[in-house]
Short mmCIF file of C-alpha atoms and ligand atoms in Angstrom, two decimals:
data_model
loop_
_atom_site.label_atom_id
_atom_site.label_comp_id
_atom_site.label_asym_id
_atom_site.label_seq_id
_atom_site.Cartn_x
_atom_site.Cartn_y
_atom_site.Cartn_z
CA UNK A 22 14.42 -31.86 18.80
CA UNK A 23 14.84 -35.36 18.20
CA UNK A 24 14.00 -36.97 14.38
CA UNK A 25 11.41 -38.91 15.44
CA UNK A 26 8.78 -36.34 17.02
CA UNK A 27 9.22 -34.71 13.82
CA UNK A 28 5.47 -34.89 12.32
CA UNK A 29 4.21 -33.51 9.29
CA UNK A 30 1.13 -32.30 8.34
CA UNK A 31 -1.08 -31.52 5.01
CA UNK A 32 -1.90 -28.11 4.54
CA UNK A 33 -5.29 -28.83 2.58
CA UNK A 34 -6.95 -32.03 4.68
CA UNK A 35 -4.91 -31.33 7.86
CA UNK A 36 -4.09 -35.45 8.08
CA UNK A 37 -0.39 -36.26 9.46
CA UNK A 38 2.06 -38.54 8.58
CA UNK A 39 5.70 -39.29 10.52
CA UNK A 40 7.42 -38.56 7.70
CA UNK A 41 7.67 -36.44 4.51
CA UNK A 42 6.08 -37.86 1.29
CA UNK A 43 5.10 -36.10 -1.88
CA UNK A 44 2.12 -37.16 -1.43
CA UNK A 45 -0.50 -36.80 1.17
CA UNK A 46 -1.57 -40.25 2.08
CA UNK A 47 -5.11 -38.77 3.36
CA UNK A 48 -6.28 -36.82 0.56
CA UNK A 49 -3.70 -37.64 -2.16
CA UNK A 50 -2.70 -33.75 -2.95
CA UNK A 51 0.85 -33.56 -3.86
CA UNK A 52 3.34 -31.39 -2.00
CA UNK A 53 0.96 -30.26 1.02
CA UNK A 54 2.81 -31.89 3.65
CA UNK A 55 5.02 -29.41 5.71
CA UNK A 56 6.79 -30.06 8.91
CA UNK A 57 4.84 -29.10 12.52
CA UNK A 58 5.43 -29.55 15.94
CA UNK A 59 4.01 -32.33 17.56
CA UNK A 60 1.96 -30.96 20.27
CA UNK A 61 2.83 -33.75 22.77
CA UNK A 62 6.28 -34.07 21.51
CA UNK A 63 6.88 -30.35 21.95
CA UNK A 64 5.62 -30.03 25.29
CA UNK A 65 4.86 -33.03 26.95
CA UNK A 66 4.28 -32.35 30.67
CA UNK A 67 1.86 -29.12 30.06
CA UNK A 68 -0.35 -27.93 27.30
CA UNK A 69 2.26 -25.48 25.34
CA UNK A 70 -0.76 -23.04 25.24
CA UNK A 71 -1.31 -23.66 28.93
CA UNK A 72 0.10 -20.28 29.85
CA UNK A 73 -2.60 -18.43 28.14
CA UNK A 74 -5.27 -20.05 29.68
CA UNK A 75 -6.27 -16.98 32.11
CA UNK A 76 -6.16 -14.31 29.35
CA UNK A 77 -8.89 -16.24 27.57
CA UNK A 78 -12.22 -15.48 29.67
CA UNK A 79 -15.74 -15.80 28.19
CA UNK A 80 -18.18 -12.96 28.24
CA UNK A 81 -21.42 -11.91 25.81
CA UNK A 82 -20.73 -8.81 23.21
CA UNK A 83 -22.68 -6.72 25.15
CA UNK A 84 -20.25 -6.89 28.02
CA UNK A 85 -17.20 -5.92 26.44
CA UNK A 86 -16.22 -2.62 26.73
CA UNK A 87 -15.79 -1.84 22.52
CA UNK A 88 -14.14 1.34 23.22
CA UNK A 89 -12.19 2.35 20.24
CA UNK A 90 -8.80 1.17 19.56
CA UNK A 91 -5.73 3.19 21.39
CA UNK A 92 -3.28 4.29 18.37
CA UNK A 93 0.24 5.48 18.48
CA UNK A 94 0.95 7.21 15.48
CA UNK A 95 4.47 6.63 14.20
CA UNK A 96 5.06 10.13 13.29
CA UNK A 97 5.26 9.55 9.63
CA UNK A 98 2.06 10.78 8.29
CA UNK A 99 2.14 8.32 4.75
CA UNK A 100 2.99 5.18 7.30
CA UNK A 101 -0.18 6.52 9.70
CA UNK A 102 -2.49 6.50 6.27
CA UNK A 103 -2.39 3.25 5.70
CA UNK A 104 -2.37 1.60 9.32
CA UNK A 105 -5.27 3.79 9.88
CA UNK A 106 -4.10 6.35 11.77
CA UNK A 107 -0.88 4.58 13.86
CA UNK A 108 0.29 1.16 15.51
CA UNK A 109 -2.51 -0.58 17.48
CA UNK A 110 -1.21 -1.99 20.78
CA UNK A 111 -1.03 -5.69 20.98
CA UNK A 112 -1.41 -5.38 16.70
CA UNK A 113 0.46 -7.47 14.53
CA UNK A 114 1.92 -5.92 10.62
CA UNK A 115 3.07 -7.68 8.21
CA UNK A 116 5.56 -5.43 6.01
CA UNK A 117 5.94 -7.18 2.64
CA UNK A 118 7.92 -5.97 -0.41
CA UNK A 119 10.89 -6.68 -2.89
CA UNK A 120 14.20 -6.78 -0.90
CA UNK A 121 16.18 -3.59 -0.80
CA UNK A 122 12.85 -1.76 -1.35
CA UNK A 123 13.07 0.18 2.00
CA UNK A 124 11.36 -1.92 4.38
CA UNK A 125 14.74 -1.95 6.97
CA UNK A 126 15.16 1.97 6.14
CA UNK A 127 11.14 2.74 6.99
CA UNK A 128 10.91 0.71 9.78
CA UNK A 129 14.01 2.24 11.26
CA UNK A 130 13.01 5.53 10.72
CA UNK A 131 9.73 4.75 12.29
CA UNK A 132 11.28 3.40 15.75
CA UNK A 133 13.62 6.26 16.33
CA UNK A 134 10.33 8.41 15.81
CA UNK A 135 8.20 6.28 18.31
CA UNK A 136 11.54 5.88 20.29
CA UNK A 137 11.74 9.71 20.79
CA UNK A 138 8.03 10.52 21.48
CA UNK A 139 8.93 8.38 24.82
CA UNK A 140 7.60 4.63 23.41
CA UNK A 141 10.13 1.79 24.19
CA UNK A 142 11.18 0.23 21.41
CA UNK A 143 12.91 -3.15 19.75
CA UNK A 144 14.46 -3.69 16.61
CA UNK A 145 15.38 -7.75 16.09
CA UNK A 146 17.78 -8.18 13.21
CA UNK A 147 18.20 -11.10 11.54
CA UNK A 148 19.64 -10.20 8.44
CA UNK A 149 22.66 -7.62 9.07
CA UNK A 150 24.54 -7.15 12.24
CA UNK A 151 23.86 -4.79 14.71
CA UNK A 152 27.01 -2.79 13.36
CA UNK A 153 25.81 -2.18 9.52
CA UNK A 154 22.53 -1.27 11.68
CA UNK A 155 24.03 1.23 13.49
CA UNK A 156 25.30 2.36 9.93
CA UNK A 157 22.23 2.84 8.65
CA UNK A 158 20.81 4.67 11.52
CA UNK A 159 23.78 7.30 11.21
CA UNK A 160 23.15 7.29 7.00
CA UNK A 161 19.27 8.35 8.25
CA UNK A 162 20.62 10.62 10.46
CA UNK A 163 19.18 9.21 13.68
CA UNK A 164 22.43 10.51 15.49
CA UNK A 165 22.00 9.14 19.41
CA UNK A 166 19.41 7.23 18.56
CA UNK A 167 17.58 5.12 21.74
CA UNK A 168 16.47 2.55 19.34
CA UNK A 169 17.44 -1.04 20.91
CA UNK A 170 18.65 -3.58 18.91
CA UNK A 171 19.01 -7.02 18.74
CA UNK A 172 20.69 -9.67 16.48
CA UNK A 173 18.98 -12.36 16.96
CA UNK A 174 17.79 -15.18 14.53
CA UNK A 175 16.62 -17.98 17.02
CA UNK A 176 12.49 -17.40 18.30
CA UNK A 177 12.92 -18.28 21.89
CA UNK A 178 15.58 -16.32 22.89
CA UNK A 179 13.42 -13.30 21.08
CA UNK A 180 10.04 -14.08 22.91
CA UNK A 181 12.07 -13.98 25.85
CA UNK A 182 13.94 -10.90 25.22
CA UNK A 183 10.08 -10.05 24.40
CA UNK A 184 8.70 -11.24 27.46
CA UNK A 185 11.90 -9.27 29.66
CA UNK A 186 11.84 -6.02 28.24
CA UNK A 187 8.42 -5.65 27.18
CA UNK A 188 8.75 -2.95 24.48
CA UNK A 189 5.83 -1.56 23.14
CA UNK A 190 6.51 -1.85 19.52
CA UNK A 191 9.22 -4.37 18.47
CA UNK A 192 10.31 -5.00 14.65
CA UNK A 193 11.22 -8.57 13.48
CA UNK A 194 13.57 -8.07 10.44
CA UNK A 195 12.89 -10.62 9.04
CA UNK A 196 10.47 -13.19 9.44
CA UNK A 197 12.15 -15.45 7.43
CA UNK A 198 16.05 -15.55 9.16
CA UNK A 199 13.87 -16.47 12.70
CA UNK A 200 14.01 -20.08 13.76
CA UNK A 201 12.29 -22.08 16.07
CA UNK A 202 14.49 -25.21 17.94
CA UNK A 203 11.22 -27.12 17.69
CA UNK A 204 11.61 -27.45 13.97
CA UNK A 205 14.08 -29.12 11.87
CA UNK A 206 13.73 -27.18 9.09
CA UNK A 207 15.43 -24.33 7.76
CA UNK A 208 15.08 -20.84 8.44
CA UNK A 209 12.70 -19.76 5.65
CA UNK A 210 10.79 -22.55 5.08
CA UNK A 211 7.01 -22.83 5.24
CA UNK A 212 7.14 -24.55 8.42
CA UNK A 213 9.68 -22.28 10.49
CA UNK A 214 7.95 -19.22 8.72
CA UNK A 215 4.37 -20.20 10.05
CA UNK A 216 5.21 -21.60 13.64
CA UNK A 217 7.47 -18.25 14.15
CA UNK A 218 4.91 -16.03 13.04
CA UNK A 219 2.55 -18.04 15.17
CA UNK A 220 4.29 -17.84 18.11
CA UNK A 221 5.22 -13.81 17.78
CA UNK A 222 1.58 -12.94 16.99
CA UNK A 223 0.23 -14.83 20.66
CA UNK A 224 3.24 -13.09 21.91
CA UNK A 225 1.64 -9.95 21.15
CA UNK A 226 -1.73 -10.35 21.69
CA UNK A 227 -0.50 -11.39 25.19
CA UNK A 228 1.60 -8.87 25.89
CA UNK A 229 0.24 -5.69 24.25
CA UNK A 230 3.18 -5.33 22.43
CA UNK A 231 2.80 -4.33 18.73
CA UNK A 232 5.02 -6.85 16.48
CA UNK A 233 5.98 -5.70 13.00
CA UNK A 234 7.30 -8.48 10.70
CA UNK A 235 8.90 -7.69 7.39
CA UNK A 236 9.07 -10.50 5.22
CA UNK A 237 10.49 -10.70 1.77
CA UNK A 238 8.80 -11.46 -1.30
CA UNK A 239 10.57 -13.49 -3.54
CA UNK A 240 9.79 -14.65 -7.40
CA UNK A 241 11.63 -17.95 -7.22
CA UNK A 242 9.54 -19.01 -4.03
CA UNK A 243 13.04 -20.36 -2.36
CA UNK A 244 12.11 -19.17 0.66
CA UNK A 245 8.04 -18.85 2.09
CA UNK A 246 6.65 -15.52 1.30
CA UNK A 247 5.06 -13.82 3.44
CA UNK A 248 1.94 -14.76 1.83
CA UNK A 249 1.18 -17.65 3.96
CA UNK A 250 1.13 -15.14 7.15
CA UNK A 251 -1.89 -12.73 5.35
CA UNK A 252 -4.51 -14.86 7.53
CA UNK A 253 -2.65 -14.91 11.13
CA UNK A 254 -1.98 -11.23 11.27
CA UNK A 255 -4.07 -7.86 11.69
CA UNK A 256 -2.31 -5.99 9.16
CA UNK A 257 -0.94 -6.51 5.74
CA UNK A 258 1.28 -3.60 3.93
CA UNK A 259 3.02 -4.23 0.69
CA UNK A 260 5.72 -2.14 -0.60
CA UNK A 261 4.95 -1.31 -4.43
CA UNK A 262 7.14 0.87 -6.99
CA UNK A 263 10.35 -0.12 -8.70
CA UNK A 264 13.76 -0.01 -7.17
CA UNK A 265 14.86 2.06 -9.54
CA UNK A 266 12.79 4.88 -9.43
CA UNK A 267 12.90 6.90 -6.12
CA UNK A 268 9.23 6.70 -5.60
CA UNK A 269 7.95 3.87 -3.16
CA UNK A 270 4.16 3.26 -2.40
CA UNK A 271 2.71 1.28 0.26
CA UNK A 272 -0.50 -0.42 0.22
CA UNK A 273 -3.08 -1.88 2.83
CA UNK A 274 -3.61 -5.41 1.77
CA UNK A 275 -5.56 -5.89 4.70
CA UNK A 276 -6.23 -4.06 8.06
CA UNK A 277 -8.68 -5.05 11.29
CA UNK A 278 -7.96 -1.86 12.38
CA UNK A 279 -8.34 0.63 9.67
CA UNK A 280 -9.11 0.69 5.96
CA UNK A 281 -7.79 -1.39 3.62
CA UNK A 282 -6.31 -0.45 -0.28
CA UNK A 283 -5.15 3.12 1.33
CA UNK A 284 -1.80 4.44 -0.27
CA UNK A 285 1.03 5.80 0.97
CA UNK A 286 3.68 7.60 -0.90
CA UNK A 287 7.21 7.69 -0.33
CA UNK A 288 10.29 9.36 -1.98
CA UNK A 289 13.73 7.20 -1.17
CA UNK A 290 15.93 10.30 -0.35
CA UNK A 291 19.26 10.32 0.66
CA UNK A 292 18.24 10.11 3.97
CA UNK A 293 16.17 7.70 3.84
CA UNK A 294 12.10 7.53 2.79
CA UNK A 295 9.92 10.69 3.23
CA UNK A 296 6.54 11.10 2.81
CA UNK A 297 4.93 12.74 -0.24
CA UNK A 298 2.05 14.33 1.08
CA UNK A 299 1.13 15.67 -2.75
CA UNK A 300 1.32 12.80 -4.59
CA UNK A 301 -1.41 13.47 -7.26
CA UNK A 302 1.59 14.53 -10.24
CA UNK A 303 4.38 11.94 -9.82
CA UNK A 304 3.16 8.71 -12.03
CA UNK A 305 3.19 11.38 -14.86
CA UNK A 306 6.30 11.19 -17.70
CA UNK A 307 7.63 14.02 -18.52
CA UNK A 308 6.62 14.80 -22.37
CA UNK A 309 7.11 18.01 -23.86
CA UNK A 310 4.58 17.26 -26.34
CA UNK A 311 1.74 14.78 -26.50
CA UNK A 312 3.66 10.97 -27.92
CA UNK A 313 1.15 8.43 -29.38
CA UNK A 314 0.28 5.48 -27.06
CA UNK A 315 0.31 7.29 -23.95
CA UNK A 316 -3.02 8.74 -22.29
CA UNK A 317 -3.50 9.46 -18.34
CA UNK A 318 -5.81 8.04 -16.08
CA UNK A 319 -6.95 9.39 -12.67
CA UNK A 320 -6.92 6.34 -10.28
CA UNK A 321 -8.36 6.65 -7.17
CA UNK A 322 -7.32 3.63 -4.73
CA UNK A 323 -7.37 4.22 -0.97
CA UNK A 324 -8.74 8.21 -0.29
CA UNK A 325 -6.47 9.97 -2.98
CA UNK A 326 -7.26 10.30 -6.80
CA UNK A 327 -3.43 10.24 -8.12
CA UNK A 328 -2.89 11.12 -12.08
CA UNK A 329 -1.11 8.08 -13.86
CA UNK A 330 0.25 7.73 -17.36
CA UNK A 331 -0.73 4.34 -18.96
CA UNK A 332 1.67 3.95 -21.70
CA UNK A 333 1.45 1.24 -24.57
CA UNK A 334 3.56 0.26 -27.50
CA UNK A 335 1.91 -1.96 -30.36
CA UNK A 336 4.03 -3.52 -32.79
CA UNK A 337 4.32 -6.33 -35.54
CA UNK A 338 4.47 -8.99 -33.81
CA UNK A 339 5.15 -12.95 -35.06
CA UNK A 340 3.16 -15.46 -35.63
CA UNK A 341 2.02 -15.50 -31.93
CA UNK A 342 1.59 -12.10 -31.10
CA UNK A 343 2.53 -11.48 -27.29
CA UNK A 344 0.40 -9.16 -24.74
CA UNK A 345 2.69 -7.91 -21.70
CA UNK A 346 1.37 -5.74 -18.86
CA UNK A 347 3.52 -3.96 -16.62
CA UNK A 348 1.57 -2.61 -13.20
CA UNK A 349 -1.83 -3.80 -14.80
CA UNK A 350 -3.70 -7.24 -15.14
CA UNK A 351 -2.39 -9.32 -18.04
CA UNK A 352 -5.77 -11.10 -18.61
CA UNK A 353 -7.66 -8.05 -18.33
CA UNK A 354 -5.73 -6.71 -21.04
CA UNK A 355 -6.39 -9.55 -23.22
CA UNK A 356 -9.74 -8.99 -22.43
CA UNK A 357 -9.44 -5.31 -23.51
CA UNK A 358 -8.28 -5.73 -26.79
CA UNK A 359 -11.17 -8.15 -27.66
CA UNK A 360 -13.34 -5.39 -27.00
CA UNK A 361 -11.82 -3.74 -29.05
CA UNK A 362 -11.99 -5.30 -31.77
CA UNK A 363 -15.27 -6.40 -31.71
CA UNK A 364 -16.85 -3.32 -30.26
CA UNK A 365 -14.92 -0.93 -31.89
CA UNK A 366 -12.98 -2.61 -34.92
CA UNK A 367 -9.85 -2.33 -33.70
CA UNK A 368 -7.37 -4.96 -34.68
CA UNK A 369 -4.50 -6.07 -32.89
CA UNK A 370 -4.52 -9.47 -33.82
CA UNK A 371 -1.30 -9.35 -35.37
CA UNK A 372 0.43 -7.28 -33.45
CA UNK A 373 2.60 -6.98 -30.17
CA UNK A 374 0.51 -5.47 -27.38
CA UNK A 375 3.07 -4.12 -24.55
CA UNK A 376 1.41 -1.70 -21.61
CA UNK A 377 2.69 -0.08 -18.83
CA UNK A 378 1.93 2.05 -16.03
CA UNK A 379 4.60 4.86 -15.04
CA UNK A 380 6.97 4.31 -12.18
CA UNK A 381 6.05 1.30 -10.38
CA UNK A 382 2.43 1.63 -9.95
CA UNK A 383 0.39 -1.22 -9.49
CA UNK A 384 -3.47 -0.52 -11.21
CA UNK A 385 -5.99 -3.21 -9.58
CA UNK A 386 -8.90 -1.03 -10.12
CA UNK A 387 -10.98 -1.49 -13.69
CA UNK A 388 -11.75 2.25 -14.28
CA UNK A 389 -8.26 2.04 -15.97
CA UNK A 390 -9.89 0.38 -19.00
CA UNK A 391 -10.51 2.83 -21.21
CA UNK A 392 -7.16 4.69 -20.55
CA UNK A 393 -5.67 1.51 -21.59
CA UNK A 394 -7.59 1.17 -24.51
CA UNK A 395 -7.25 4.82 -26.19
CA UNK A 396 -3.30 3.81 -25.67
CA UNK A 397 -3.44 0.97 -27.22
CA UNK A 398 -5.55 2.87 -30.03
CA UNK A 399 -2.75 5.91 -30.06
CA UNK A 400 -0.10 3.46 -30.14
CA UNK A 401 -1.22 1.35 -33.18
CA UNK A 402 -2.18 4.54 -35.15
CA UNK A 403 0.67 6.65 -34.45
CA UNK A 404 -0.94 9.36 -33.53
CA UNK A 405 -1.02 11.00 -29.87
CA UNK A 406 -4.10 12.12 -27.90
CA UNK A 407 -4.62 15.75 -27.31
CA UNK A 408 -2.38 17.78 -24.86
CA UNK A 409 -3.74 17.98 -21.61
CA UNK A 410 -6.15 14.44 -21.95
CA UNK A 411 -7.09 12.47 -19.39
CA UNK A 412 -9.84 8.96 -19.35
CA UNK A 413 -11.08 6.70 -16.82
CA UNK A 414 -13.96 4.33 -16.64
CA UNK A 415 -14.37 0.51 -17.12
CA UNK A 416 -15.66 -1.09 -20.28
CA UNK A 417 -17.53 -4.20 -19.99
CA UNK A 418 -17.76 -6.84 -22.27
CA UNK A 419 -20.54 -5.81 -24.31
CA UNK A 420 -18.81 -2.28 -25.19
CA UNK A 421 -20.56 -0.25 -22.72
CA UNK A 422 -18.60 2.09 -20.58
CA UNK A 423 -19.62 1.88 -17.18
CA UNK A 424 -18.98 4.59 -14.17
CA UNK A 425 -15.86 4.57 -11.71
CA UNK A 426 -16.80 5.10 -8.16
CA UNK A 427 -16.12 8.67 -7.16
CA UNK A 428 -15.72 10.07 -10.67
CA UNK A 429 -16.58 13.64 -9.51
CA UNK A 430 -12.94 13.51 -7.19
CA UNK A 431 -11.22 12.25 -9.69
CA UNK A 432 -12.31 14.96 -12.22
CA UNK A 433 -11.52 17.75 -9.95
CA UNK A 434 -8.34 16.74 -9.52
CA UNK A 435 -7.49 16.58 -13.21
CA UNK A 436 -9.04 20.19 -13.50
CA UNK A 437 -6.79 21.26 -10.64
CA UNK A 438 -3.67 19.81 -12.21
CA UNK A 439 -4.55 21.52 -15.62
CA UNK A 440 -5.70 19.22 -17.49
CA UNK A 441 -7.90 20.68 -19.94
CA UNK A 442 -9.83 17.38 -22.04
CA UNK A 443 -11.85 14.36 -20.21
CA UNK A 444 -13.84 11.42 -21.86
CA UNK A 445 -15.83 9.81 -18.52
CA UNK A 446 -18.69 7.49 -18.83
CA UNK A 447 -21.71 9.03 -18.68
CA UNK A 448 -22.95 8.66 -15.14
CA UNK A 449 -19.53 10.07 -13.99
CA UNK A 450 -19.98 13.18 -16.25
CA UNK A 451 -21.19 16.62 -13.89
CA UNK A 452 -24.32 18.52 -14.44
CA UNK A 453 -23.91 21.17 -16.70
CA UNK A 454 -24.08 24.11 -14.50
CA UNK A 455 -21.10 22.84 -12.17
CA UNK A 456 -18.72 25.33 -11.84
CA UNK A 457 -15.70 22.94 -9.77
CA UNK A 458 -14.65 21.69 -13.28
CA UNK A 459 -13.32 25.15 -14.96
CA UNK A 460 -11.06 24.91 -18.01
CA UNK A 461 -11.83 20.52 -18.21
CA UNK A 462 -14.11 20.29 -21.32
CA UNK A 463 -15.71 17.05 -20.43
CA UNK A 464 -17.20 14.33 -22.90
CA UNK A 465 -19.32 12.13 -21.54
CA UNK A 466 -19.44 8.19 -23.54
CA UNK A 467 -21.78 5.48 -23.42
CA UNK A 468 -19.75 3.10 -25.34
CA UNK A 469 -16.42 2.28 -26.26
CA UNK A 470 -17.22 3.12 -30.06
CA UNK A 471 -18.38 6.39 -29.04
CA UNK A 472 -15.32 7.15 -27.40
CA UNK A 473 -13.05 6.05 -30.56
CA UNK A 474 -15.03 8.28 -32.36
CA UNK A 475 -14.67 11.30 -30.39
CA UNK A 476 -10.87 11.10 -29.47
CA UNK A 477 -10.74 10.60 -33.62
CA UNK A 478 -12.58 13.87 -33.88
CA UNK A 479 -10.55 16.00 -31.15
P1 TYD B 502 16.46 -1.43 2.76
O1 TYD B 502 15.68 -0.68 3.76
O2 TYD B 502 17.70 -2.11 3.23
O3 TYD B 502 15.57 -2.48 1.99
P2 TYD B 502 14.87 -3.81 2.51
O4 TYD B 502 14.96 -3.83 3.98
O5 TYD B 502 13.47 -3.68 1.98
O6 TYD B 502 15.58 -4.94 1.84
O7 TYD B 502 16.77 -0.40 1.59
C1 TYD B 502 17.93 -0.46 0.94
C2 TYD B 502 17.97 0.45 -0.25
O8 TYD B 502 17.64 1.79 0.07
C3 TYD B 502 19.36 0.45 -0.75
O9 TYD B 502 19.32 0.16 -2.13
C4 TYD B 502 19.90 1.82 -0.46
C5 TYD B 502 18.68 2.65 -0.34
N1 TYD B 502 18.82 3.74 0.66
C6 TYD B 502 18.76 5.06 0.25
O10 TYD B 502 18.62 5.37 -0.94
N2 TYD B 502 18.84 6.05 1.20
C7 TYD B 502 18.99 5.77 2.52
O11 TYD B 502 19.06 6.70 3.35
C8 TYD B 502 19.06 4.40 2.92
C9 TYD B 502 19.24 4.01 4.35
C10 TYD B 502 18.96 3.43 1.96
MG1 MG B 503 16.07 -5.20 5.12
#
């Protein structure tokens, strides 16, 4: 495309300008200006949207048919989870995550499986060639795999490949190595990323085929996350869990189709990811015997209470103490140890507050409070919590513990794993005569006091 039809326009007051400035001559906001097509310029004898004119008829609510959505599961059961039971036709994914988390491997794996239940399938590379694809498949063993693949970075010739073959799921790996010709920016950029995406998801919702897009996160922000996609599409997974454990999580960021914050668990095998139906037991260390400034929480995000270790380490620290979080919120933490020390006279002031959750777990959920704070408390005393401990439950400002939704789940599953000693807030705690709880002595808390009190007298 020529220089001149370039336009660009400001992401927060939608003005234009013809060319790039810092600033946004229309509402003054610096670095909102990104590169679009000019809708004339682009298409100048028809409407570019022209061609989707008949699919868009107008009828009242009551006329449309709402019968529930058609889903084509993709045969791996922790991938169904948390689409909602399977690929929606005509649905667009987003598939975020770290690169060389497994997004390629899953999404492979998940073809050849819709591939061989009869469902015609595309995979577009971008980033490797369809050789080291071809690799991979054999690594997974997907021997004779029907999969078909195509390397192919540039968006029109894969909307027309699209438009030709008319799969009925196709994978775009990844979002940010497609280009449009309309564009003069790079592949990657905010620009190319939106007007790609843009163009794939009408695609779709045209066509009835299901589009997955992976798209990388990255911490420097070189390239446009997939972030600025969230809004266009139906679906948004992210890939959690670090690459060096095995373990890899995936969570529903958002879903039209299905509900959102489910988990699903994944072990990276030699042959590529498999589902861990079980997962309740893996976010646990391994200790022998109890260690001070650990103490496991059962978090219950999605449908599954899982068991997770929150570990913390409290040292002397210098003259500005420092308060890291791994897998937990850093001002919530802060937040925690105020508490604590007005609540419960608890003193950190001094010190070096370091927490962590075990293998790669994010926590988003505040029932992990008080878990965090009888850490924290074990950690700066030296002195470990009782073998077979578990907490949970959210502590407010003023001290008080207050209940986590579902509390009775996540109890039973501690009792089932073993454990043997709970401190729940009080609302969460079961009657008396309930029998589902056998061998878990529970102690109900009010406040955060109490419960410093009671782990001191266990
Ligand atoms: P990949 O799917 O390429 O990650 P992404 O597409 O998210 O960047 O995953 C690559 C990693 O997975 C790599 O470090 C090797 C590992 N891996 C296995 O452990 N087993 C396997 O069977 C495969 C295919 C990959
Ligand atoms: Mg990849």
């Amino acid at each position: 495309m020529a220089k001149d039809k370039t336009l660009y326009s400001c992401t927060e007051c939608g003005g234009t300008s013809p060319k790039w400035l810092g600033k946004c001559p229309h509402c003054n906001a610096w670095n909102t200006l990104i590169e679009t097509v000019a809708e004339a310029a682009a298409a100048p004898a028809k409407n570019r949207f022209a061609s989707l004119a008949k699919t868009a008829e107008v009828t009242t609510l009551a006329d449309i048919e709402a019968s529930d959505v058609q889903r084509t599961p993709t045969g791996h059961d922790e991938l169904d989870r948390v689409l909602g039971g399977g690929i929606v036709e005509g649905g667009v994914i987003l598939i975020g995550g770290d690169p060389g988390i497994g997004k390629s491997t899953l999404l492979l794996q998940a073809l050849d499986s819709l591939q061989r239940s009869g469902q015609k399938t595309l995979y577009v590379t971008g980033e490797e060639s369809g050789a080291q694809v071809a690799l991979r498949s054999r690594r997974l063993g997907l021997d004779g795999s029907q999969v078909s693949v195509l390397a192919e970075i540039q968006l029109e010739k894969i909307l027309a490949t699209l438009e030709h073959t008319r799969p009925a799921i196709a994978v775009i790996d990844s979002i940010q190595t497609v280009y449009s010709e309309q564009l003069t920016s790079a592949p990657g950029s905010v620009a190319q990323v939106r007007e790609c995406a843009a163009h794939l998801t009408r695609a779709a919702k045209a066509s009835g085929t299901a589009i997955v897009l992976v798209g990388h996160v990255t911490k420097e922000g070189a390239l446009a996350g997939p972030r600025v996609l969230e809004h266009m599409v139906d679906t948004v997974l992210y890939f959690e869990g670090d690459t060096h454990s095995s373990f890899r999580l995936i969570r529903a960021i958002k879903n039209r189709f299905g509900a959102v914050n489910e988990i699903g668990v994944f072990a990276m095998t030699e042959r590529g990811l498999k589902g861990v139906s079980n997962p309740s037991a893996i976010f646990l260390s391994q200790h022998s015997e109890p260690v001070p400034g650990s103490c496991v929480m059962v978090t219950l995000e999605g449908t599954r209470p899982m068991l997770v270790e929150i570990q913390a380490l409290v040292d002397t620290g210098g003259p500005s103490p420092r308060r890291l979080s791994v897998g937990l919120d850093r001002d919530r933490l802060a937040m925690l140890l105020a508490v604590l020390h007005r609540h419960a006279g608890v003193a950190c002031m001094d010190q070096d507050v370091f927490v962590n959750a075990v293998g790669g777990v994010r926590i988003s959920e505040p029932a992990a409070d008080l878990a965090v704070m009888l850490a924290i408390t074990s950690s700066l005393r030296g002195k470990a919590l009782p073998k077979g401990f578990i907490a949970f439950g959210e502590v407010g400002l003023a001290g008080e513990v207050r209940p986590a939704p579902r509390g009775q789940e996540r109890l039973k599953e501690a009792a089932k794993l073993g454990f043997s000693v709970a401190v729940v807030p009080k609302a969460n705690a079961p009657k008396k005569n309930d029998k589902s709880f056998e061998g878990l002595t529970i102690h109900p808390v009010e406040r955060i006091e109490d419960a410093m009190n009671l782990v001191r007298s266990l």
